[in-house]
């Protein structure tokens, strides 16, 4: 597909080679910008969880030309069932196809998704440097002078901070912003083989600890569970992760119960406290701009954080291509992204609060369904 070229910038540095950073580098390169990508991790890895790819996220990936490889390597489902924790069906979510030829929803293992995006980065010959970050940024009217952590320097027409929730770029260039705020919940995840017969997304509500299952390939799923977070000094051992999650699933029926009965110590299990932040505007300072979790970090309640990061990468390139000047493009980017990210973050945190306050499952379902249907609107 031919895309409108960006005329106001020739070069960009993207800091952070995760989901948002790669989406941004791909979108800019496709519009004729020489985009350099750097990542702090010398091995450019991602941990082994699955990830839910909603319809709107699939739509954003389609704009990057990556829908087909994601469909092939992941799992596509056309329904999500809401169950009571004991396995009784409450409701099946209405998940309309939002664009012709687009699946309703799906899932994929994170390392597989990363490989698909990395392959596209390589195909576009985007230079990637690893084990590197930025230590200083000086923005002026025509560009940004960058100092890297290996003491090398460079000058770029634009710098994009896509370096996630603890963003170093945010710390250097955005003094009016702050760290993400803990929401009081933590998220358990397990990657495990698929329960026999599972053919849709599944949510289990009505217990203190809601959970859900997403298929990630013909043979694999991941399950998440949200619990009130308790501060502790040390990380949990693998044995504690295994036995605690098994215990938390004690009363669950349906496929959540199947996972409890079939999980092993070899399955990937992780626990992480949740934090969110809609950072205050402006989201750009001179020619330095933020996107992804660096500026719109959300919780997993709508499974949309990665989708928001991909959309932001696509929208940044679209708005720069439309605008006559860099600042007009960055302002249009922020104006288009802020309300949508605000809705996702406020709805996600709102659902978390209902769970913490033990509100009836019907209230979660209503908030969830309303937010998901707004997300189906064009971005
Ligand atoms: C428990 C949990 C479950 C989730 N489940 C889902 C889901 O099912 N669906 C969904 O859409 N979203 C989900 N999300 C959200 C999603 O993972 C994030 O929103 C998304 O990964 C954000 O993309 P990003 O590019 O901003 O950050 P990341 O994908 O985290 O990438 C950031 C990159 O920056 C690099 N980096 C970090 N610091 C620096 C630095 N100083 N300099 C250079 N590089 C740096 C990192 O190495 C990394 O490669 C979940 C989040 C959590 C916490």
Short mmCIF file of C-alpha atoms and ligand atoms in Angstrom, two decimals:
data_model
loop_
_atom_site.label_atom_id
_atom_site.label_comp_id
_atom_site.label_asym_id
_atom_site.label_seq_id
_atom_site.Cartn_x
_atom_site.Cartn_y
_atom_site.Cartn_z
CA UNK A 1 0.00 0.00 0.00
CA UNK A 2 1.39 3.48 -0.85
CA UNK A 3 1.28 5.91 2.03
CA UNK A 4 1.42 9.67 2.04
CA UNK A 5 5.04 10.70 2.69
CA UNK A 6 6.09 12.82 5.67
CA UNK A 7 7.73 16.01 4.36
CA UNK A 8 8.40 17.90 7.62
CA UNK A 9 11.03 15.45 8.96
CA UNK A 10 13.69 13.28 7.33
CA UNK A 11 15.02 11.46 10.41
CA UNK A 12 13.71 10.17 13.75
CA UNK A 13 15.07 8.33 16.76
CA UNK A 14 12.67 5.90 18.40
CA UNK A 15 13.69 5.06 21.97
CA UNK A 16 12.26 1.66 23.01
CA UNK A 17 11.82 -1.29 20.68
CA UNK A 18 8.68 -2.74 22.23
CA UNK A 19 5.20 -2.80 20.75
CA UNK A 20 4.72 0.99 20.48
CA UNK A 21 8.30 1.71 19.41
CA UNK A 22 8.30 -0.87 16.65
CA UNK A 23 4.85 0.26 15.43
CA UNK A 24 6.17 3.83 15.30
CA UNK A 25 9.44 2.96 13.51
CA UNK A 26 7.54 0.86 10.94
CA UNK A 27 4.94 3.61 10.34
CA UNK A 28 7.58 6.34 9.97
CA UNK A 29 9.82 4.23 7.70
CA UNK A 30 6.86 3.40 5.47
CA UNK A 31 6.34 7.14 5.03
CA UNK A 32 9.91 7.82 3.99
CA UNK A 33 11.47 8.81 7.33
CA UNK A 34 14.91 7.39 8.24
CA UNK A 35 14.00 5.97 11.63
CA UNK A 36 16.65 4.63 14.01
CA UNK A 37 15.44 2.31 16.78
CA UNK A 38 17.25 1.72 20.08
CA UNK A 39 16.40 -0.55 23.01
CA UNK A 40 17.96 -0.88 26.43
CA UNK A 41 17.80 -4.68 26.38
CA UNK A 42 20.95 -6.01 24.65
CA UNK A 43 18.99 -9.10 23.57
CA UNK A 44 15.75 -7.32 22.59
CA UNK A 45 13.64 -9.90 24.45
CA UNK A 46 10.08 -10.02 25.69
CA UNK A 47 8.75 -12.26 28.46
CA UNK A 48 6.75 -15.39 27.72
CA UNK A 49 3.14 -14.36 28.40
CA UNK A 50 0.26 -14.42 25.97
CA UNK A 51 -1.51 -11.23 24.98
CA UNK A 52 -5.10 -10.52 23.97
CA UNK A 53 -5.42 -8.80 20.63
CA UNK A 54 -8.85 -7.16 20.49
CA UNK A 55 -10.66 -6.24 17.26
CA UNK A 56 -9.45 -2.60 17.46
CA UNK A 57 -5.87 -3.84 18.04
CA UNK A 58 -6.13 -6.14 15.00
CA UNK A 59 -7.41 -3.14 13.01
CA UNK A 60 -4.32 -1.14 14.04
CA UNK A 61 -2.03 -4.04 13.09
CA UNK A 62 -3.77 -4.22 9.73
CA UNK A 63 -2.60 -0.63 9.10
CA UNK A 64 0.96 -1.90 9.66
CA UNK A 65 0.38 -4.72 7.15
CA UNK A 66 0.76 -7.31 9.93
CA UNK A 67 -2.77 -8.72 10.24
CA UNK A 68 -2.08 -11.86 8.18
CA UNK A 69 1.07 -13.05 10.03
CA UNK A 70 -0.68 -12.39 13.36
CA UNK A 71 -3.71 -14.41 12.25
CA UNK A 72 -1.45 -17.24 11.09
CA UNK A 73 0.75 -17.42 14.18
CA UNK A 74 -1.88 -16.53 16.81
CA UNK A 75 -5.46 -17.56 17.47
CA UNK A 76 -8.59 -15.84 16.25
CA UNK A 77 -11.84 -16.07 18.20
CA UNK A 78 -15.19 -14.56 17.36
CA UNK A 79 -16.82 -14.51 20.79
CA UNK A 80 -16.13 -13.88 24.45
CA UNK A 81 -18.24 -15.67 27.06
CA UNK A 82 -18.77 -14.20 30.53
CA UNK A 83 -19.16 -16.85 33.23
CA UNK A 84 -19.78 -16.79 36.94
CA UNK A 85 -16.66 -18.06 38.69
CA UNK A 86 -18.26 -21.49 39.05
CA UNK A 87 -18.56 -21.88 35.27
CA UNK A 88 -22.23 -20.85 34.81
CA UNK A 89 -22.65 -18.79 31.64
CA UNK A 90 -23.85 -15.21 32.37
CA UNK A 91 -23.70 -13.62 28.97
CA UNK A 92 -21.91 -13.72 25.62
CA UNK A 93 -20.35 -10.39 24.66
CA UNK A 94 -21.50 -8.82 21.45
CA UNK A 95 -18.25 -8.53 19.48
CA UNK A 96 -19.14 -7.19 16.05
CA UNK A 97 -16.61 -7.34 13.24
CA UNK A 98 -15.53 -3.70 13.01
CA UNK A 99 -14.04 -3.76 9.52
CA UNK A 100 -14.68 -6.09 6.61
CA UNK A 101 -12.31 -9.04 6.73
CA UNK A 102 -11.17 -8.24 10.27
CA UNK A 103 -11.57 -10.97 12.92
CA UNK A 104 -13.51 -9.98 16.06
CA UNK A 105 -10.73 -10.74 18.53
CA UNK A 106 -7.73 -12.96 19.16
CA UNK A 107 -4.58 -13.68 21.07
CA UNK A 108 -0.93 -14.48 20.51
CA UNK A 109 2.17 -15.29 22.54
CA UNK A 110 4.18 -12.11 23.16
CA UNK A 111 7.49 -13.52 21.85
CA UNK A 112 5.72 -14.55 18.62
CA UNK A 113 4.20 -11.08 18.21
CA UNK A 114 7.62 -9.50 18.82
CA UNK A 115 9.22 -11.71 16.16
CA UNK A 116 6.54 -10.69 13.64
CA UNK A 117 7.15 -6.99 14.35
CA UNK A 118 10.94 -7.41 14.41
CA UNK A 119 10.81 -9.13 10.99
CA UNK A 120 8.97 -6.12 9.54
CA UNK A 121 11.55 -3.77 11.15
CA UNK A 122 14.35 -5.74 9.45
CA UNK A 123 12.50 -5.84 6.08
CA UNK A 124 12.27 -2.04 6.16
CA UNK A 125 16.02 -1.89 6.95
CA UNK A 126 15.40 0.17 10.08
CA UNK A 127 18.77 0.45 11.89
CA UNK A 128 18.47 -1.13 15.36
CA UNK A 129 20.98 -0.61 18.16
CA UNK A 130 20.64 -2.62 21.35
CA UNK A 131 21.85 -2.24 24.92
CA UNK A 132 21.50 1.51 24.48
CA UNK A 133 19.46 4.39 25.83
CA UNK A 134 19.56 8.19 25.80
CA UNK A 135 21.12 10.26 28.57
CA UNK A 136 20.50 13.81 27.27
CA UNK A 137 18.15 15.47 24.78
CA UNK A 138 18.45 19.11 23.61
CA UNK A 139 15.53 20.13 21.41
CA UNK A 140 15.65 23.32 19.27
CA UNK A 141 13.60 24.70 16.38
CA UNK A 142 15.05 22.36 13.78
CA UNK A 143 15.95 19.15 15.61
CA UNK A 144 17.14 17.32 18.71
CA UNK A 145 20.76 16.76 19.82
CA UNK A 146 20.93 13.33 21.44
CA UNK A 147 23.56 11.88 23.76
CA UNK A 148 23.48 8.10 24.04
CA UNK A 149 24.49 5.96 27.02
CA UNK A 150 27.65 4.82 25.18
CA UNK A 151 28.58 8.55 24.96
CA UNK A 152 28.02 8.68 21.18
CA UNK A 153 25.88 11.55 19.90
CA UNK A 154 23.45 12.20 17.07
CA UNK A 155 21.02 14.75 15.73
CA UNK A 156 17.48 13.90 14.65
CA UNK A 157 14.48 15.84 13.35
CA UNK A 158 12.27 14.05 15.92
CA UNK A 159 12.76 11.85 19.01
CA UNK A 160 9.97 9.46 20.05
CA UNK A 161 10.01 8.11 23.62
CA UNK A 162 8.36 4.65 23.51
CA UNK A 163 10.33 3.35 26.48
CA UNK A 164 7.37 2.21 28.56
CA UNK A 165 6.10 2.88 32.03
CA UNK A 166 9.43 3.88 33.62
CA UNK A 167 10.33 6.01 30.58
CA UNK A 168 13.80 7.56 30.66
CA UNK A 169 12.80 10.00 27.90
CA UNK A 170 9.89 11.17 30.07
CA UNK A 171 12.22 11.72 32.97
CA UNK A 172 14.67 13.75 30.86
CA UNK A 173 12.26 15.93 28.87
CA UNK A 174 8.86 16.04 30.61
CA UNK A 175 9.19 17.57 34.07
CA UNK A 176 5.40 18.04 34.41
CA UNK A 177 4.79 14.27 34.36
CA UNK A 178 5.24 11.65 37.07
CA UNK A 179 5.37 7.92 37.68
CA UNK A 180 2.39 5.65 37.05
CA UNK A 181 0.07 5.24 40.04
CA UNK A 182 -0.51 1.78 41.61
CA UNK A 183 -4.18 0.78 41.27
CA UNK A 184 -4.32 -1.62 44.21
CA UNK A 185 -4.60 -4.75 42.10
CA UNK A 186 -2.05 -7.24 40.82
CA UNK A 187 -2.23 -9.51 37.77
CA UNK A 188 -1.41 -13.21 37.71
CA UNK A 189 -0.70 -14.83 34.37
CA UNK A 190 -0.08 -18.42 33.34
CA UNK A 191 0.75 -19.70 29.85
CA UNK A 192 -0.51 -23.25 29.47
CA UNK A 193 -1.80 -25.75 26.92
CA UNK A 194 -5.33 -25.17 25.68
CA UNK A 195 -8.21 -26.70 27.67
CA UNK A 196 -10.06 -29.19 25.41
CA UNK A 197 -12.99 -27.58 23.58
CA UNK A 198 -12.13 -23.94 24.37
CA UNK A 199 -13.16 -22.00 21.27
CA UNK A 200 -13.84 -18.45 22.57
CA UNK A 201 -12.41 -15.88 24.94
CA UNK A 202 -13.64 -16.51 28.51
CA UNK A 203 -14.08 -14.24 31.55
CA UNK A 204 -14.96 -15.55 35.03
CA UNK A 205 -16.57 -12.95 37.30
CA UNK A 206 -18.33 -12.71 40.65
CA UNK A 207 -15.51 -13.87 42.89
CA UNK A 208 -13.07 -11.46 44.55
CA UNK A 209 -10.52 -12.49 41.92
CA UNK A 210 -11.85 -12.23 38.35
CA UNK A 211 -9.98 -14.19 35.70
CA UNK A 212 -10.05 -14.83 31.98
CA UNK A 213 -8.63 -17.12 29.30
CA UNK A 214 -7.38 -16.17 25.83
CA UNK A 215 -6.32 -18.64 23.12
CA UNK A 216 -2.91 -17.72 21.68
CA UNK A 217 -2.38 -20.49 19.09
CA UNK A 218 -4.17 -23.75 18.18
CA UNK A 219 -2.49 -25.37 21.22
CA UNK A 220 -1.78 -22.61 23.76
CA UNK A 221 -3.74 -20.21 25.99
CA UNK A 222 -2.88 -17.80 28.72
CA UNK A 223 -5.02 -17.18 31.77
CA UNK A 224 -4.98 -13.97 33.82
CA UNK A 225 -6.37 -13.36 37.28
CA UNK A 226 -6.67 -10.06 39.15
CA UNK A 227 -6.26 -9.90 42.93
CA UNK A 228 -5.99 -7.08 45.49
CA UNK A 229 -2.27 -6.29 45.69
CA UNK A 230 -0.44 -6.73 48.97
CA UNK A 231 2.96 -5.04 49.30
CA UNK A 232 5.79 -7.40 50.16
CA UNK A 233 9.55 -7.14 50.40
CA UNK A 234 10.67 -10.03 48.21
CA UNK A 235 9.67 -11.44 44.85
CA UNK A 236 7.68 -14.68 45.02
CA UNK A 237 9.57 -17.89 44.30
CA UNK A 238 8.39 -20.12 41.42
CA UNK A 239 6.94 -22.55 43.97
CA UNK A 240 4.97 -19.75 45.69
CA UNK A 241 3.67 -18.50 42.33
CA UNK A 242 2.48 -21.99 41.45
CA UNK A 243 0.86 -22.88 44.78
CA UNK A 244 -0.71 -19.45 45.35
CA UNK A 245 -2.31 -19.32 41.90
CA UNK A 246 -3.59 -22.89 42.27
CA UNK A 247 -5.10 -21.93 45.63
CA UNK A 248 -6.70 -18.77 44.23
CA UNK A 249 -8.45 -20.93 41.62
CA UNK A 250 -9.84 -23.35 44.24
CA UNK A 251 -13.53 -22.49 43.74
CA UNK A 252 -13.48 -21.93 40.00
CA UNK A 253 -15.36 -24.10 37.52
CA UNK A 254 -15.31 -24.41 33.72
CA UNK A 255 -11.99 -24.03 31.96
CA UNK A 256 -10.55 -21.98 34.85
CA UNK A 257 -11.06 -25.08 37.00
CA UNK A 258 -9.48 -27.21 34.26
CA UNK A 259 -6.39 -24.99 34.35
CA UNK A 260 -6.17 -25.33 38.16
CA UNK A 261 -6.31 -29.13 37.83
CA UNK A 262 -3.83 -29.36 34.96
CA UNK A 263 -1.28 -26.60 35.66
CA UNK A 264 2.29 -27.76 36.26
CA UNK A 265 5.42 -26.17 37.72
CA UNK A 266 6.86 -26.02 34.20
CA UNK A 267 4.15 -23.60 32.98
CA UNK A 268 5.20 -19.91 32.77
CA UNK A 269 3.59 -18.12 35.77
CA UNK A 270 4.02 -14.44 36.60
CA UNK A 271 2.60 -11.93 39.10
CA UNK A 272 2.81 -8.18 38.62
CA UNK A 273 1.26 -5.26 40.54
CA UNK A 274 -0.73 -2.93 38.29
CA UNK A 275 -0.21 0.80 37.77
CA UNK A 276 -1.77 3.29 35.37
CA UNK A 277 -1.26 6.91 34.30
CA UNK A 278 -2.81 9.23 31.79
CA UNK A 279 0.07 11.71 31.79
CA UNK A 280 -0.92 15.40 31.71
CA UNK A 281 -0.67 17.26 28.44
CA UNK A 282 1.39 18.33 26.54
CA UNK A 283 2.68 14.97 25.31
CA UNK A 284 5.44 16.64 23.31
CA UNK A 285 8.18 19.08 24.24
CA UNK A 286 9.74 20.77 21.22
CA UNK A 287 10.60 17.86 18.93
CA UNK A 288 10.46 15.14 21.59
CA UNK A 289 7.18 13.20 21.86
CA UNK A 290 5.99 10.29 24.01
CA UNK A 291 3.68 7.39 23.20
CA UNK A 292 2.69 3.98 24.57
CA UNK A 293 2.96 3.17 28.27
CA UNK A 294 5.41 6.08 28.68
CA UNK A 295 2.42 8.44 28.46
CA UNK A 296 -0.79 6.35 28.42
CA UNK A 297 -0.13 3.33 30.68
CA UNK A 298 -3.28 1.39 31.45
CA UNK A 299 -4.29 -1.80 33.28
CA UNK A 300 -5.20 -5.03 31.46
CA UNK A 301 -8.96 -4.78 32.17
CA UNK A 302 -9.79 -3.92 28.55
CA UNK A 303 -6.75 -5.76 27.12
CA UNK A 304 -5.99 -2.63 25.16
CA UNK A 305 -2.62 -1.23 26.30
CA UNK A 306 -0.73 -2.74 23.38
CA UNK A 307 -3.53 -1.77 21.01
CA UNK A 308 -3.28 1.85 22.20
CA UNK A 309 0.50 1.78 21.67
CA UNK A 310 0.14 0.47 18.09
CA UNK A 311 -2.62 2.99 17.31
CA UNK A 312 -0.45 5.81 18.66
CA UNK A 313 2.46 4.80 16.41
CA UNK A 314 0.18 4.72 13.37
CA UNK A 315 -1.53 8.02 14.25
CA UNK A 316 1.77 9.84 14.87
CA UNK A 317 2.94 9.01 11.33
CA UNK A 318 -0.48 9.83 9.82
CA UNK A 319 -0.64 13.24 11.50
CA UNK A 320 2.96 14.13 10.63
CA UNK A 321 2.19 13.25 7.00
CA UNK A 322 -0.91 15.51 7.02
CA UNK A 323 0.67 18.51 8.74
CA UNK A 324 2.82 21.25 7.22
CA UNK A 325 5.04 21.59 10.30
CA UNK A 326 6.32 19.23 13.00
CA UNK A 327 4.56 21.09 15.80
CA UNK A 328 1.23 21.01 13.95
CA UNK A 329 1.68 17.27 13.45
CA UNK A 330 2.55 16.64 17.10
CA UNK A 331 -0.39 18.74 18.32
CA UNK A 332 -2.78 16.87 16.01
CA UNK A 333 -1.34 13.57 17.27
CA UNK A 334 -1.94 14.56 20.89
CA UNK A 335 -5.45 15.91 20.19
CA UNK A 336 -6.43 12.67 18.47
CA UNK A 337 -4.91 10.31 21.01
CA UNK A 338 -5.61 11.96 24.38
CA UNK A 339 -9.42 11.43 24.61
CA UNK A 340 -9.26 7.85 23.36
CA UNK A 341 -6.46 6.89 25.76
CA UNK A 342 -8.29 8.73 28.57
CA UNK A 343 -11.40 6.61 27.95
CA UNK A 344 -9.38 3.37 27.98
CA UNK A 345 -7.49 4.25 31.17
CA UNK A 346 -10.49 5.61 33.09
CA UNK A 347 -12.69 2.65 32.08
CA UNK A 348 -9.95 0.11 32.91
CA UNK A 349 -9.22 1.64 36.31
CA UNK A 350 -13.00 1.96 36.87
CA UNK A 351 -13.51 -1.77 36.27
CA UNK A 352 -10.64 -2.49 38.68
CA UNK A 353 -12.31 -0.33 41.34
CA UNK A 354 -15.61 -2.21 40.91
CA UNK A 355 -13.68 -5.44 41.46
CA UNK A 356 -11.86 -4.12 44.52
CA UNK A 357 -15.23 -2.95 45.93
CA UNK A 358 -16.80 -6.33 45.20
CA UNK A 359 -19.57 -4.93 43.05
CA UNK A 360 -21.85 -7.44 41.27
CA UNK A 361 -20.48 -8.99 38.02
CA UNK A 362 -23.29 -7.36 36.01
CA UNK A 363 -21.74 -3.94 36.81
CA UNK A 364 -18.33 -5.04 35.50
CA UNK A 365 -19.95 -6.51 32.40
CA UNK A 366 -21.84 -3.25 31.67
CA UNK A 367 -18.76 -1.03 32.04
CA UNK A 368 -16.65 -3.48 30.03
CA UNK A 369 -19.14 -3.76 27.20
CA UNK A 370 -19.67 0.02 26.94
CA UNK A 371 -15.93 0.72 26.83
CA UNK A 372 -15.29 -2.04 24.28
CA UNK A 373 -18.00 -0.73 22.00
CA UNK A 374 -16.52 2.82 22.13
CA UNK A 375 -13.14 1.33 21.25
CA UNK A 376 -14.70 -0.07 18.09
CA UNK A 377 -15.19 3.51 16.83
CA UNK A 378 -12.56 4.58 14.27
CA UNK A 379 -9.31 5.82 15.80
C1 LIG B 1 -0.20 -7.76 33.34
C2 LIG B 1 -0.41 -7.08 32.03
C3 LIG B 1 -1.18 -7.69 31.03
C4 LIG B 1 -1.40 -7.03 29.83
N1 LIG B 1 -2.18 -7.63 28.87
C5 LIG B 1 -2.45 -6.96 27.73
C6 LIG B 1 -3.30 -7.54 26.74
O1 LIG B 1 -3.78 -8.66 26.88
N2 LIG B 1 -3.55 -6.82 25.60
C7 LIG B 1 -3.02 -5.58 25.39
O2 LIG B 1 -3.29 -4.94 24.35
N3 LIG B 1 -2.20 -5.00 26.32
C8 LIG B 1 -1.90 -5.67 27.46
N4 LIG B 1 -1.07 -5.10 28.38
C9 LIG B 1 -0.47 -3.78 28.11
C10 LIG B 1 0.69 -3.86 27.13
O3 LIG B 1 1.61 -4.87 27.47
C11 LIG B 1 1.43 -2.53 27.10
O4 LIG B 1 0.48 -1.48 27.07
C12 LIG B 1 2.31 -2.41 25.87
O5 LIG B 1 3.32 -3.42 25.86
C13 LIG B 1 2.95 -1.02 25.83
O6 LIG B 1 3.84 -0.92 24.75
P1 LIG B 1 5.11 0.01 24.88
O7 LIG B 1 5.79 -0.04 23.55
O8 LIG B 1 4.75 1.33 25.44
O9 LIG B 1 6.02 -0.69 25.97
P2 LIG B 1 6.76 -2.12 25.90
O10 LIG B 1 6.04 -3.03 24.95
O11 LIG B 1 6.90 -2.49 27.32
O12 LIG B 1 8.16 -1.78 25.27
C14 LIG B 1 9.07 -0.90 25.86
C15 LIG B 1 10.46 -1.20 25.32
O13 LIG B 1 11.33 -0.16 25.76
C16 LIG B 1 12.53 -0.73 26.23
N5 LIG B 1 13.05 0.22 27.23
C17 LIG B 1 12.65 0.40 28.51
N6 LIG B 1 13.34 1.42 29.07
C18 LIG B 1 14.18 1.90 28.12
C19 LIG B 1 15.10 2.95 28.08
N7 LIG B 1 15.33 3.74 29.14
N8 LIG B 1 15.80 3.15 26.93
C20 LIG B 1 15.60 2.36 25.85
N9 LIG B 1 14.73 1.36 25.82
C21 LIG B 1 14.01 1.13 26.94
C22 LIG B 1 12.15 -2.08 26.79
O14 LIG B 1 13.28 -2.95 26.77
C23 LIG B 1 11.05 -2.51 25.80
O15 LIG B 1 11.57 -3.23 24.71
C24 LIG B 1 -0.84 -5.74 29.61
C25 LIG B 1 -0.05 -5.13 30.59
C26 LIG B 1 0.16 -5.79 31.80
C27 LIG B 1 0.99 -5.11 32.85
#
